[in-house]
Structures are given as structure tokens and as C-alpha cells.
PDB file of C-alpha atoms in Angstrom:
ATOM      1  CA  MET A  25       5.715 138.259 -51.386  1.00  0.00           C
ATOM      2  CA  PHE A  26       7.139 140.416 -48.602  1.00  0.00           C
ATOM      3  CA  LEU A  27       4.729 143.330 -48.036  1.00  0.00           C
ATOM      4  CA  PRO A  28       6.283 146.801 -48.693  1.00  0.00           C
ATOM      5  CA  ALA A  29       5.193 148.269 -45.339  1.00  0.00           C
ATOM      6  CA  LYS A  30       6.655 145.344 -43.444  1.00  0.00           C
ATOM      7  CA  ARG A  31       9.828 145.553 -45.525  1.00  0.00           C
ATOM      8  CA  ARG A  32      10.203 149.213 -44.586  1.00  0.00           C
ATOM      9  CA  ARG A  33       9.660 148.449 -40.891  1.00  0.00           C
ATOM     10  CA  ILE A  34      12.387 145.774 -40.862  1.00  0.00           C
ATOM     11  CA  ALA A  35      14.787 147.971 -42.827  1.00  0.00           C
ATOM     12  CA  ALA A  36      14.235 150.996 -40.607  1.00  0.00           C
ATOM     13  CA  LEU A  37      14.681 148.947 -37.453  1.00  0.00           C
ATOM     14  CA  LEU A  38      17.930 147.361 -38.552  1.00  0.00           C
ATOM     15  CA  GLY A  39      19.293 150.712 -39.654  1.00  0.00           C
ATOM     16  CA  ALA A  40      18.298 152.363 -36.359  1.00  0.00           C
ATOM     17  CA  VAL A  41      20.121 149.874 -34.183  1.00  0.00           C
ATOM     18  CA  GLY A  42      23.291 150.474 -36.203  1.00  0.00           C
ATOM     19  CA  LEU A  43      23.592 146.963 -37.534  1.00  0.00           C
ATOM     20  CA  CYS A  44      24.215 147.213 -41.251  1.00  0.00           C
ATOM     21  CA  LEU A  45      23.043 143.891 -42.524  1.00  0.00           C
ATOM     22  CA  ALA A  46      25.956 141.712 -43.442  1.00  0.00           C
ATOM     23  CA  VAL A  47      26.943 138.469 -45.067  1.00  0.00           C
ATOM     24  CA  ALA A  48      28.159 135.529 -43.036  1.00  0.00           C
ATOM     25  CA  PHE A  49      31.714 134.419 -43.498  1.00  0.00           C
ATOM     26  CA  ALA A  50      30.592 130.892 -42.755  1.00  0.00           C
ATOM     27  CA  SER A  51      27.544 131.053 -45.010  1.00  0.00           C
ATOM     28  CA  PRO A  52      26.954 127.981 -47.108  1.00  0.00           C
ATOM     29  CA  ALA A  53      28.294 128.673 -50.571  1.00  0.00           C
ATOM     30  CA  THR A  54      26.143 128.139 -53.618  1.00  0.00           C
ATOM     31  CA  ALA A  55      27.137 126.195 -56.667  1.00  0.00           C
ATOM     32  CA  GLN A  56      27.821 129.472 -58.498  1.00  0.00           C
ATOM     33  CA  SER A  57      29.918 130.941 -55.668  1.00  0.00           C
ATOM     34  CA  SER A  58      33.532 131.827 -56.320  1.00  0.00           C
ATOM     35  CA  ILE A  59      36.254 133.535 -54.320  1.00  0.00           C
ATOM     36  CA  GLU A  60      36.321 137.232 -55.221  1.00  0.00           C
ATOM     37  CA  ILE A  61      38.625 138.668 -52.526  1.00  0.00           C
ATOM     38  CA  LEU A  62      41.252 137.383 -50.110  1.00  0.00           C
ATOM     39  CA  VAL A  63      41.807 139.365 -46.904  1.00  0.00           C
ATOM     40  CA  ASN A  64      44.947 137.965 -45.271  1.00  0.00           C
ATOM     41  CA  ASP A  65      43.982 134.684 -46.963  1.00  0.00           C
ATOM     42  CA  GLN A  66      40.422 134.912 -45.598  1.00  0.00           C
ATOM     43  CA  PRO A  67      38.085 134.456 -48.587  1.00  0.00           C
ATOM     44  CA  ILE A  68      35.124 136.627 -49.485  1.00  0.00           C
ATOM     45  CA  THR A  69      32.965 134.933 -52.079  1.00  0.00           C
ATOM     46  CA  SER A  70      30.644 136.176 -54.774  1.00  0.00           C
ATOM     47  CA  TYR A  71      27.824 134.708 -52.673  1.00  0.00           C
ATOM     48  CA  ASP A  72      28.938 136.849 -49.728  1.00  0.00           C
ATOM     49  CA  ILE A  73      29.022 139.984 -51.842  1.00  0.00           C
ATOM     50  CA  ALA A  74      25.652 139.319 -53.455  1.00  0.00           C
ATOM     51  CA  ASN A  75      24.041 138.646 -50.098  1.00  0.00           C
ATOM     52  CA  ARG A  76      25.561 141.727 -48.494  1.00  0.00           C
ATOM     53  CA  THR A  77      24.428 143.858 -51.404  1.00  0.00           C
ATOM     54  CA  LYS A  78      20.840 142.656 -50.899  1.00  0.00           C
ATOM     55  CA  PHE A  79      21.047 143.560 -47.239  1.00  0.00           C
ATOM     56  CA  LEU A  80      22.397 147.020 -47.875  1.00  0.00           C
ATOM     57  CA  ARG A  81      19.778 147.736 -50.503  1.00  0.00           C
ATOM     58  CA  LEU A  82      17.106 146.649 -48.032  1.00  0.00           C
ATOM     59  CA  THR A  83      18.370 148.871 -45.210  1.00  0.00           C
ATOM     60  CA  SER A  84      19.332 151.888 -47.333  1.00  0.00           C
ATOM     61  CA  GLN A  85      16.236 151.869 -49.531  1.00  0.00           C
ATOM     62  CA  GLY A  86      18.391 151.119 -52.534  1.00  0.00           C
ATOM     63  CA  ARG A  87      21.037 153.809 -51.972  1.00  0.00           C
ATOM     64  CA  ALA A  88      23.882 151.386 -51.215  1.00  0.00           C
ATOM     65  CA  GLY A  89      25.239 148.828 -53.626  1.00  0.00           C
ATOM     66  CA  ARG A  90      28.047 146.415 -54.417  1.00  0.00           C
ATOM     67  CA  LYS A  91      30.936 148.788 -53.597  1.00  0.00           C
ATOM     68  CA  GLN A  92      29.616 149.400 -50.090  1.00  0.00           C
ATOM     69  CA  ALA A  93      29.073 145.668 -49.664  1.00  0.00           C
ATOM     70  CA  VAL A  94      32.681 144.907 -50.607  1.00  0.00           C
ATOM     71  CA  ASP A  95      34.040 147.612 -48.284  1.00  0.00           C
ATOM     72  CA  GLU A  96      32.013 146.358 -45.350  1.00  0.00           C
ATOM     73  CA  LEU A  97      32.926 142.732 -45.937  1.00  0.00           C
ATOM     74  CA  ILE A  98      36.617 143.572 -45.980  1.00  0.00           C
ATOM     75  CA  GLU A  99      36.320 145.529 -42.736  1.00  0.00           C
ATOM     76  CA  GLU A 100      34.251 142.787 -41.134  1.00  0.00           C
ATOM     77  CA  SER A 101      36.868 140.222 -42.089  1.00  0.00           C
ATOM     78  CA  LEU A 102      39.596 142.345 -40.474  1.00  0.00           C
ATOM     79  CA  LYS A 103      37.531 142.816 -37.304  1.00  0.00           C
ATOM     80  CA  LEU A 104      36.932 139.087 -36.934  1.00  0.00           C
ATOM     81  CA  GLN A 105      40.562 138.277 -37.616  1.00  0.00           C
ATOM     82  CA  GLU A 106      41.729 140.743 -34.947  1.00  0.00           C
ATOM     83  CA  ALA A 107      39.210 139.341 -32.468  1.00  0.00           C
ATOM     84  CA  LYS A 108      40.465 135.828 -33.147  1.00  0.00           C
ATOM     85  CA  ARG A 109      44.049 136.980 -32.662  1.00  0.00           C
ATOM     86  CA  ARG A 110      43.073 138.304 -29.243  1.00  0.00           C
ATOM     87  CA  ASN A 111      41.168 135.116 -28.367  1.00  0.00           C
ATOM     88  CA  ILE A 112      37.824 136.917 -28.351  1.00  0.00           C
ATOM     89  CA  THR A 113      34.878 134.821 -29.467  1.00  0.00           C
ATOM     90  CA  PRO A 114      31.292 135.944 -28.768  1.00  0.00           C
ATOM     91  CA  SER A 115      29.062 133.175 -27.489  1.00  0.00           C
ATOM     92  CA  GLU A 116      26.048 131.934 -29.408  1.00  0.00           C
ATOM     93  CA  GLN A 117      23.929 133.074 -26.471  1.00  0.00           C
ATOM     94  CA  GLN A 118      25.145 136.668 -26.920  1.00  0.00           C
ATOM     95  CA  VAL A 119      24.329 136.553 -30.611  1.00  0.00           C
ATOM     96  CA  SER A 120      20.907 135.002 -30.043  1.00  0.00           C
ATOM     97  CA  GLN A 121      20.024 137.561 -27.382  1.00  0.00           C
ATOM     98  CA  ALA A 122      20.974 140.454 -29.653  1.00  0.00           C
ATOM     99  CA  PHE A 123      18.991 138.944 -32.536  1.00  0.00           C
ATOM    100  CA  ALA A 124      15.989 138.480 -30.239  1.00  0.00           C
ATOM    101  CA  THR A 125      16.258 142.123 -29.128  1.00  0.00           C
ATOM    102  CA  ILE A 126      16.110 143.303 -32.727  1.00  0.00           C
ATOM    103  CA  ALA A 127      13.105 141.071 -33.366  1.00  0.00           C
ATOM    104  CA  LYS A 128      11.358 142.386 -30.250  1.00  0.00           C
ATOM    105  CA  ARG A 129      11.787 145.965 -31.406  1.00  0.00           C
ATOM    106  CA  ALA A 130      10.136 144.948 -34.659  1.00  0.00           C
ATOM    107  CA  ASN A 131       7.231 143.508 -32.634  1.00  0.00           C
ATOM    108  CA  MET A 132       7.849 139.954 -33.728  1.00  0.00           C
ATOM    109  CA  PRO A 133       9.480 136.800 -32.357  1.00  0.00           C
ATOM    110  CA  PRO A 134      12.959 135.789 -33.592  1.00  0.00           C
ATOM    111  CA  SER A 135      11.396 133.218 -35.892  1.00  0.00           C
ATOM    112  CA  GLY A 136       9.254 135.962 -37.398  1.00  0.00           C
ATOM    113  CA  LEU A 137      12.306 138.108 -38.132  1.00  0.00           C
ATOM    114  CA  GLU A 138      14.041 135.140 -39.748  1.00  0.00           C
ATOM    115  CA  SER A 139      10.981 134.529 -41.916  1.00  0.00           C
ATOM    116  CA  ALA A 140      10.767 138.201 -42.897  1.00  0.00           C
ATOM    117  CA  LEU A 141      14.412 138.258 -43.931  1.00  0.00           C
ATOM    118  CA  ARG A 142      14.037 135.115 -46.024  1.00  0.00           C
ATOM    119  CA  GLN A 143      11.036 136.639 -47.766  1.00  0.00           C
ATOM    120  CA  ALA A 144      13.250 139.626 -48.573  1.00  0.00           C
ATOM    121  CA  GLY A 145      15.697 137.248 -50.257  1.00  0.00           C
ATOM    122  CA  VAL A 146      18.421 137.230 -47.616  1.00  0.00           C
ATOM    123  CA  ASN A 147      19.738 134.552 -45.307  1.00  0.00           C
ATOM    124  CA  PRO A 148      19.094 135.306 -41.578  1.00  0.00           C
ATOM    125  CA  SER A 149      22.547 133.958 -40.754  1.00  0.00           C
ATOM    126  CA  THR A 150      24.021 137.050 -42.393  1.00  0.00           C
ATOM    127  CA  LEU A 151      22.509 139.280 -39.712  1.00  0.00           C
ATOM    128  CA  LYS A 152      23.627 136.904 -36.964  1.00  0.00           C
ATOM    129  CA  ASP A 153      27.164 136.899 -38.298  1.00  0.00           C
ATOM    130  CA  ARG A 154      27.140 140.692 -38.501  1.00  0.00           C
ATOM    131  CA  ILE A 155      26.001 140.809 -34.876  1.00  0.00           C
ATOM    132  CA  ARG A 156      28.789 138.399 -33.967  1.00  0.00           C
ATOM    133  CA  SER A 157      31.424 140.567 -35.631  1.00  0.00           C
ATOM    134  CA  GLU A 158      30.168 143.754 -33.962  1.00  0.00           C
ATOM    135  CA  ILE A 159      30.134 142.115 -30.527  1.00  0.00           C
ATOM    136  CA  ALA A 160      33.665 140.816 -31.099  1.00  0.00           C
ATOM    137  CA  TRP A 161      34.915 144.178 -32.369  1.00  0.00           C
ATOM    138  CA  GLY A 162      33.354 145.988 -29.419  1.00  0.00           C
ATOM    139  CA  GLU A 163      35.232 143.724 -27.015  1.00  0.00           C
ATOM    140  CA  VAL A 164      38.466 144.196 -28.956  1.00  0.00           C
ATOM    141  CA  VAL A 165      38.170 147.991 -28.838  1.00  0.00           C
ATOM    142  CA  ARG A 166      37.298 148.039 -25.135  1.00  0.00           C
ATOM    143  CA  ALA A 167      40.254 145.807 -24.306  1.00  0.00           C
ATOM    144  CA  ARG A 168      42.588 147.867 -26.479  1.00  0.00           C
ATOM    145  CA  PHE A 169      41.572 151.342 -25.295  1.00  0.00           C
ATOM    146  CA  ARG A 170      40.141 150.793 -21.803  1.00  0.00           C
ATOM    147  CA  ALA A 171      42.999 152.719 -20.185  1.00  0.00           C
ATOM    148  CA  THR A 172      43.208 155.304 -22.979  1.00  0.00           C
ATOM    149  CA  VAL A 173      39.725 156.800 -23.021  1.00  0.00           C
ATOM    150  CA  ARG A 174      39.564 158.952 -19.908  1.00  0.00           C
ATOM    151  CA  ILE A 175      37.236 161.938 -19.597  1.00  0.00           C
ATOM    152  CA  SER A 176      38.360 164.624 -17.158  1.00  0.00           C
ATOM    153  CA  GLU A 177      36.187 167.062 -15.212  1.00  0.00           C
ATOM    154  CA  THR A 178      37.629 169.828 -17.417  1.00  0.00           C
ATOM    155  CA  ASP A 179      36.431 167.994 -20.527  1.00  0.00           C
ATOM    156  CA  VAL A 180      32.934 167.753 -19.051  1.00  0.00           C
ATOM    157  CA  ALA A 181      32.895 171.402 -18.009  1.00  0.00           C
ATOM    158  CA  GLU A 182      34.033 172.557 -21.469  1.00  0.00           C
ATOM    159  CA  ALA A 183      31.342 170.451 -23.120  1.00  0.00           C
ATOM    160  CA  LEU A 184      28.783 172.086 -20.840  1.00  0.00           C
ATOM    161  CA  GLY A 185      29.776 175.542 -22.052  1.00  0.00           C
ATOM    162  CA  GLY A 186      32.855 176.171 -19.960  1.00  0.00           C
ATOM    163  CA  GLN A 187      31.078 175.992 -16.613  1.00  0.00           C
ATOM    164  CA  ALA A 188      30.926 173.266 -14.020  1.00  0.00           C
ATOM    165  CA  PRO A 189      27.571 171.461 -13.736  1.00  0.00           C
ATOM    166  CA  LEU A 190      25.192 173.200 -11.358  1.00  0.00           C
ATOM    167  CA  GLU A 191      23.625 171.633  -8.343  1.00  0.00           C
ATOM    168  CA  ALA A 192      20.252 172.313  -9.944  1.00  0.00           C
ATOM    169  CA  GLU A 193      21.177 169.895 -12.697  1.00  0.00           C
ATOM    170  CA  GLY A 194      21.627 167.106 -10.195  1.00  0.00           C
ATOM    171  CA  GLY A 195      25.271 167.659  -9.295  1.00  0.00           C
ATOM    172  CA  VAL A 196      26.429 166.974  -5.757  1.00  0.00           C
ATOM    173  CA  VAL A 197      28.071 169.903  -3.967  1.00  0.00           C
ATOM    174  CA  GLU A 198      31.063 168.897  -1.896  1.00  0.00           C
ATOM    175  CA  TRP A 199      32.467 171.232   0.764  1.00  0.00           C
ATOM    176  CA  GLU A 200      35.924 171.336   2.259  1.00  0.00           C
ATOM    177  CA  ALA A 201      35.402 172.368   5.868  1.00  0.00           C
ATOM    178  CA  GLN A 202      37.600 173.018   8.883  1.00  0.00           C
ATOM    179  CA  PRO A 203      36.162 171.904  12.255  1.00  0.00           C
ATOM    180  CA  ILE A 204      37.085 174.158  15.182  1.00  0.00           C
ATOM    181  CA  VAL A 205      36.089 172.730  18.574  1.00  0.00           C
ATOM    182  CA  PHE A 206      35.583 174.839  21.686  1.00  0.00           C
ATOM    183  CA  ILE A 207      36.105 172.261  24.407  1.00  0.00           C
ATOM    184  CA  VAL A 208      33.834 172.109  27.457  1.00  0.00           C
ATOM    185  CA  PRO A 209      35.587 170.114  30.222  1.00  0.00           C
ATOM    186  CA  GLU A 210      33.707 167.191  31.719  1.00  0.00           C
ATOM    187  CA  ASN A 211      31.484 167.932  34.713  1.00  0.00           C
ATOM    188  CA  SER A 212      31.542 171.654  33.884  1.00  0.00           C
ATOM    189  CA  SER A 213      28.700 173.849  35.074  1.00  0.00           C
ATOM    190  CA  THR A 214      26.065 175.167  32.702  1.00  0.00           C
ATOM    191  CA  GLY A 215      27.707 178.559  33.067  1.00  0.00           C
ATOM    192  CA  VAL A 216      30.992 177.286  31.677  1.00  0.00           C
ATOM    193  CA  ALA A 217      29.178 175.603  28.774  1.00  0.00           C
ATOM    194  CA  ALA A 218      27.281 178.811  28.024  1.00  0.00           C
ATOM    195  CA  GLN A 219      30.525 180.794  28.052  1.00  0.00           C
ATOM    196  CA  LYS A 220      32.137 178.387  25.549  1.00  0.00           C
ATOM    197  CA  LYS A 221      29.123 178.655  23.287  1.00  0.00           C
ATOM    198  CA  ARG A 222      29.421 182.453  23.308  1.00  0.00           C
ATOM    199  CA  GLU A 223      33.115 182.156  22.459  1.00  0.00           C
ATOM    200  CA  ALA A 224      32.273 179.895  19.535  1.00  0.00           C
ATOM    201  CA  GLU A 225      29.617 182.307  18.268  1.00  0.00           C
ATOM    202  CA  ALA A 226      31.991 185.240  18.574  1.00  0.00           C
ATOM    203  CA  PHE A 227      34.722 183.370  16.708  1.00  0.00           C
ATOM    204  CA  ARG A 228      32.285 182.509  13.945  1.00  0.00           C
ATOM    205  CA  GLY A 229      31.572 186.206  13.491  1.00  0.00           C
ATOM    206  CA  ARG A 230      35.234 187.153  13.080  1.00  0.00           C
ATOM    207  CA  PHE A 231      36.326 184.065  11.091  1.00  0.00           C
ATOM    208  CA  LYS A 232      38.791 185.165   8.376  1.00  0.00           C
ATOM    209  CA  GLY A 233      39.191 181.965   6.400  1.00  0.00           C
ATOM    210  CA  CYS A 234      40.713 178.532   6.846  1.00  0.00           C
ATOM    211  CA  ASP A 235      44.274 179.701   6.192  1.00  0.00           C
ATOM    212  CA  GLN A 236      43.986 182.176   9.110  1.00  0.00           C
ATOM    213  CA  THR A 237      42.452 179.859  11.707  1.00  0.00           C
ATOM    214  CA  LEU A 238      45.638 178.837  13.482  1.00  0.00           C
ATOM    215  CA  GLU A 239      46.695 182.451  13.812  1.00  0.00           C
ATOM    216  CA  GLN A 240      43.237 183.500  15.014  1.00  0.00           C
ATOM    217  CA  THR A 241      43.088 180.789  17.678  1.00  0.00           C
ATOM    218  CA  ARG A 242      46.656 181.307  18.917  1.00  0.00           C
ATOM    219  CA  GLY A 243      46.590 181.846  22.668  1.00  0.00           C
ATOM    220  CA  MET A 244      42.938 180.803  23.050  1.00  0.00           C
ATOM    221  CA  GLN A 245      42.432 178.222  25.811  1.00  0.00           C
ATOM    222  CA  GLY A 246      40.443 175.054  25.103  1.00  0.00           C
ATOM    223  CA  VAL A 247      40.175 175.537  21.331  1.00  0.00           C
ATOM    224  CA  LEU A 248      41.146 172.704  18.995  1.00  0.00           C
ATOM    225  CA  VAL A 249      41.561 173.109  15.214  1.00  0.00           C
ATOM    226  CA  MET A 250      40.847 169.770  13.548  1.00  0.00           C
ATOM    227  CA  PRO A 251      42.109 168.533  10.139  1.00  0.00           C
ATOM    228  CA  ASN A 252      40.019 169.616   7.159  1.00  0.00           C
ATOM    229  CA  ILE A 253      37.264 167.313   5.945  1.00  0.00           C
ATOM    230  CA  ARG A 254      35.365 166.895   2.648  1.00  0.00           C
ATOM    231  CA  ARG A 255      31.660 166.222   2.830  1.00  0.00           C
ATOM    232  CA  GLU A 256      28.539 166.546   0.739  1.00  0.00           C
ATOM    233  CA  VAL A 257      25.792 168.774   2.136  1.00  0.00           C
ATOM    234  CA  LYS A 258      23.732 165.805   3.256  1.00  0.00           C
ATOM    235  CA  GLN A 259      26.680 164.483   5.280  1.00  0.00           C
ATOM    236  CA  PHE A 260      26.758 167.543   7.547  1.00  0.00           C
ATOM    237  CA  PRO A 261      24.594 167.636  10.694  1.00  0.00           C
ATOM    238  CA  GLU A 262      20.969 168.043   9.704  1.00  0.00           C
ATOM    239  CA  ASN A 263      20.563 171.307  11.621  1.00  0.00           C
ATOM    240  CA  LEU A 264      23.324 172.903   9.490  1.00  0.00           C
ATOM    241  CA  GLN A 265      22.243 171.789   6.023  1.00  0.00           C
ATOM    242  CA  ALA A 266      19.829 174.637   5.280  1.00  0.00           C
ATOM    243  CA  GLU A 267      22.397 177.216   6.440  1.00  0.00           C
ATOM    244  CA  LEU A 268      25.135 175.512   4.431  1.00  0.00           C
ATOM    245  CA  LYS A 269      23.163 175.811   1.192  1.00  0.00           C
ATOM    246  CA  ARG A 270      23.126 179.612   1.628  1.00  0.00           C
ATOM    247  CA  ALA A 271      26.701 179.900   2.864  1.00  0.00           C
ATOM    248  CA  ASP A 272      29.763 181.259   1.100  1.00  0.00           C
ATOM    249  CA  VAL A 273      33.347 180.073   1.047  1.00  0.00           C
ATOM    250  CA  GLY A 274      35.407 181.863   3.677  1.00  0.00           C
ATOM    251  CA  LYS A 275      32.562 182.025   6.191  1.00  0.00           C
ATOM    252  CA  ALA A 276      31.810 179.836   9.196  1.00  0.00           C
ATOM    253  CA  LEU A 277      28.632 178.020  10.219  1.00  0.00           C
ATOM    254  CA  SER A 278      26.728 178.440  13.467  1.00  0.00           C
ATOM    255  CA  PRO A 279      28.148 176.516  16.444  1.00  0.00           C
ATOM    256  CA  ILE A 280      26.631 173.111  17.139  1.00  0.00           C
ATOM    257  CA  GLN A 281      26.899 171.078  20.310  1.00  0.00           C
ATOM    258  CA  VAL A 282      29.133 168.009  20.099  1.00  0.00           C
ATOM    259  CA  GLU A 283      30.407 165.572  22.691  1.00  0.00           C
ATOM    260  CA  GLU A 284      33.551 167.623  23.340  1.00  0.00           C
ATOM    261  CA  GLY A 285      31.775 170.987  23.550  1.00  0.00           C
ATOM    262  CA  PHE A 286      30.778 173.304  20.662  1.00  0.00           C
ATOM    263  CA  GLN A 287      31.980 173.007  17.104  1.00  0.00           C
ATOM    264  CA  VAL A 288      32.203 175.583  14.323  1.00  0.00           C
ATOM    265  CA  PHE A 289      32.761 174.617  10.681  1.00  0.00           C
ATOM    266  CA  GLY A 290      34.921 177.048   8.733  1.00  0.00           C
ATOM    267  CA  LEU A 291      34.143 176.781   5.015  1.00  0.00           C
ATOM    268  CA  CYS A 292      37.349 176.479   2.989  1.00  0.00           C
ATOM    269  CA  SER A 293      36.120 175.631  -0.524  1.00  0.00           C
ATOM    270  CA  LYS A 294      33.377 173.862  -2.431  1.00  0.00           C
ATOM    271  CA  ARG A 295      32.974 172.126  -5.732  1.00  0.00           C
ATOM    272  CA  THR A 296      30.289 170.391  -7.720  1.00  0.00           C
ATOM    273  CA  VAL A 297      31.095 166.767  -8.347  1.00  0.00           C
ATOM    274  CA  ALA A 298      30.320 166.568 -12.057  1.00  0.00           C
ATOM    275  CA  GLY A 299      30.115 162.789 -12.146  1.00  0.00           C
ATOM    276  CA  SER A 300      27.034 162.928  -9.980  1.00  0.00           C
ATOM    277  CA  SER A 301      25.167 165.263 -12.343  1.00  0.00           C
ATOM    278  CA  GLU A 302      22.763 163.609 -14.742  1.00  0.00           C
ATOM    279  CA  ALA A 303      23.575 166.144 -17.452  1.00  0.00           C
ATOM    280  CA  ALA A 304      27.302 165.752 -16.843  1.00  0.00           C
ATOM    281  CA  GLU A 305      27.083 161.970 -16.902  1.00  0.00           C
ATOM    282  CA  GLU A 306      25.363 162.097 -20.289  1.00  0.00           C
ATOM    283  CA  ILE A 307      28.105 164.399 -21.594  1.00  0.00           C
ATOM    284  CA  ARG A 308      30.772 162.132 -20.125  1.00  0.00           C
ATOM    285  CA  GLN A 309      29.279 159.118 -21.899  1.00  0.00           C
ATOM    286  CA  GLU A 310      28.974 160.997 -25.193  1.00  0.00           C
ATOM    287  CA  LEU A 311      32.600 162.136 -25.019  1.00  0.00           C
ATOM    288  CA  ALA A 312      33.761 158.628 -24.163  1.00  0.00           C
ATOM    289  CA  ASN A 313      31.781 157.205 -27.084  1.00  0.00           C
ATOM    290  CA  GLU A 314      33.139 159.828 -29.492  1.00  0.00           C
ATOM    291  CA  ARG A 315      36.729 159.209 -28.460  1.00  0.00           C
ATOM    292  CA  GLY A 316      36.229 155.475 -28.474  1.00  0.00           C
ATOM    293  CA  GLN A 317      34.772 155.584 -31.982  1.00  0.00           C
ATOM    294  CA  LEU A 318      37.635 157.762 -33.205  1.00  0.00           C
ATOM    295  CA  LEU A 319      40.210 155.363 -31.780  1.00  0.00           C
ATOM    296  CA  ALA A 320      38.293 152.402 -33.215  1.00  0.00           C
ATOM    297  CA  ARG A 321      38.297 153.963 -36.696  1.00  0.00           C
ATOM    298  CA  ARG A 322      42.046 154.571 -36.493  1.00  0.00           C
ATOM    299  CA  TYR A 323      42.554 151.040 -35.245  1.00  0.00           C
ATOM    300  CA  LEU A 324      40.604 149.611 -38.188  1.00  0.00           C
ATOM    301  CA  ARG A 325      42.410 151.910 -40.615  1.00  0.00           C
ATOM    302  CA  ASP A 326      45.767 150.603 -39.362  1.00  0.00           C
ATOM    303  CA  LEU A 327      44.586 147.004 -39.675  1.00  0.00           C
ATOM    304  CA  LYS A 328      43.518 147.699 -43.236  1.00  0.00           C
ATOM    305  CA  SER A 329      46.799 149.360 -44.168  1.00  0.00           C
ATOM    306  CA  ASP A 330      48.752 146.370 -42.833  1.00  0.00           C
ATOM    307  CA  ALA A 331      46.494 143.774 -44.440  1.00  0.00           C
ATOM    308  CA  VAL A 332      47.173 141.849 -47.640  1.00  0.00           C
ATOM    309  CA  ILE A 333      43.994 142.297 -49.715  1.00  0.00           C
ATOM    310  CA  GLU A 334      43.871 140.494 -53.050  1.00  0.00           C
ATOM    311  CA  PHE A 335      41.090 141.069 -55.588  1.00  0.00           C
ATOM    312  CA  ARG A 336      40.524 138.277 -58.085  1.00  0.00           C
TER     313      ARG A 336
END
């Protein structure tokens, strides 16, 4: 007889992975089996219902019964029918791998899980068919709603309490910067170079913001205002990174020597790229899962309302 402790371990495992044990639609019928329900002409037999009921009682510690078995079998039939309509058929390798994963989590080989299920009075093929239907339904939902489920940065920020993810949480800070180059002509003396460096330093001190740069540099000789750039902190010159982490928007960084002369970065704006934050990525995935599950439930509800379900 199947030991109680082992029975509990199998039941808890199957419940934890979200695979409510199910009855196979292609299960071999018994001599006493009869058709109880037709779902769009797809039969559900008394054998199917009895087997599903055993599974549910095993995984719910007796709290679920025949009604839940019937409901799940109807939904499973609709899922498989929709998958077939969309030419989606999980491979036997996918099913076997998922079954093996469940067995591994129960610290037993696949053959051991099959044996344990048989000792509990259920056919292992019922679990494999349930796995097959869930794989198929997952592919159907992804194909149906791939372009629908989109999580914006605002959604992520709201889920994090109305604030953008902080750099301390792993987010990547991205700056919009305006390069201003103080050109040193080729073959210039060290005196000319030194003078241009002083000009750059003086400009940095009176920098009024990116929208004022053109006005501020009007009439200045040998000064070039470059198009704005977007870069993460680590993409700036190494000797500016420490200063940049302490800097504020609207300020300018210390001049650095470049091939053309001396360059000053005016800081226009910054943002934290939420997708690069570990916390934000977890929130993004949770929101996507929640929305996907909601759409999947509505999808299944619509399939059920359109279906012809006949009880005999």
C-alpha cells in the first residue's frame, strides 16, 4: 500500500508546481466506461471523471471532488481543442521532460513517480496528458496575446510605490549629455592649449543648462556644440565617472582632453532604466504574468460560452 508520508509528498509536489492532476482524453476506457459529457462532440467518459476525481482528492487532501473534476475536464477539453485549431501540438519530448522535472523534485526517477501514482490508484498517463494540455494552452495564450501584454515603465514605477527604481536597486542610470568642444588647432603651442583649457573651465563654471548653450557660446571662437548623446555612467570617460555620480542635471563636468582640444559635458537630464533593475524586472514579470493570466481566463471563458456542452 502507498505509504501516507510518501502520498503527502507526491500530492504536495504536484500541487506546488500548479499541475492539478488530470485525466487523459486518450486514456484506455474500461468495460464500465460510458460517455458522460460531450464538449463540442469531444467525449468525457465516466472513467475520465472517476480518474480525475482520484487525482484531485490526492492533491487537495480530499477537499476536491467530482464537481471540480468535471469542471476541469471540460476546460481541458476546450484548451486542447483550441490548441488543435491553431495547429499547436506539444511534442512527446516536452511532455517527458516536464514529467521528469516533477519526478526530480520529488527525489525520484520518472519510473518511480509512475509507480507511486499507480499505487495511489491513478494512471500516470493522466498526469502526462494534463502536462500536455497545459503546455499547449500556454503556447496558445502566448501566440494570442504576445502583442497585447506590454508593461510600460509607468506601470513598473507605480508597482514600486510610484517612484522609479533606484540605482541602488540595480538600475542603470542613463544621462543625456551635451558635448561642448573647445578646439585647439593643430601644431598649437602649449600656451594656446592652456588658454583653451582655462576657457573650458570658465565655461563650465557659468554653464546655465543645455537649452542655453548655443546662446552662451555665441561669438566664442573655436567652440563647437555637438549633438546631445545618451550614455550610461560606465560609458563616459573613466576619469569623469566618479564626478558624474555626484553631479546634478543642469551642471557641467570638468573639461577633459580630447583629440580636438578640451571637451565639457553639459548634463541635460538623467533617468534610471527600470528594465535593468533586478527589482523592476521582477515586478515587470509579475505584472506580465498577472495580465497574461487575466487574458487567459477571459479567453477560456469565451471558449466555454461559445461551446456546445451536452451532459448525458
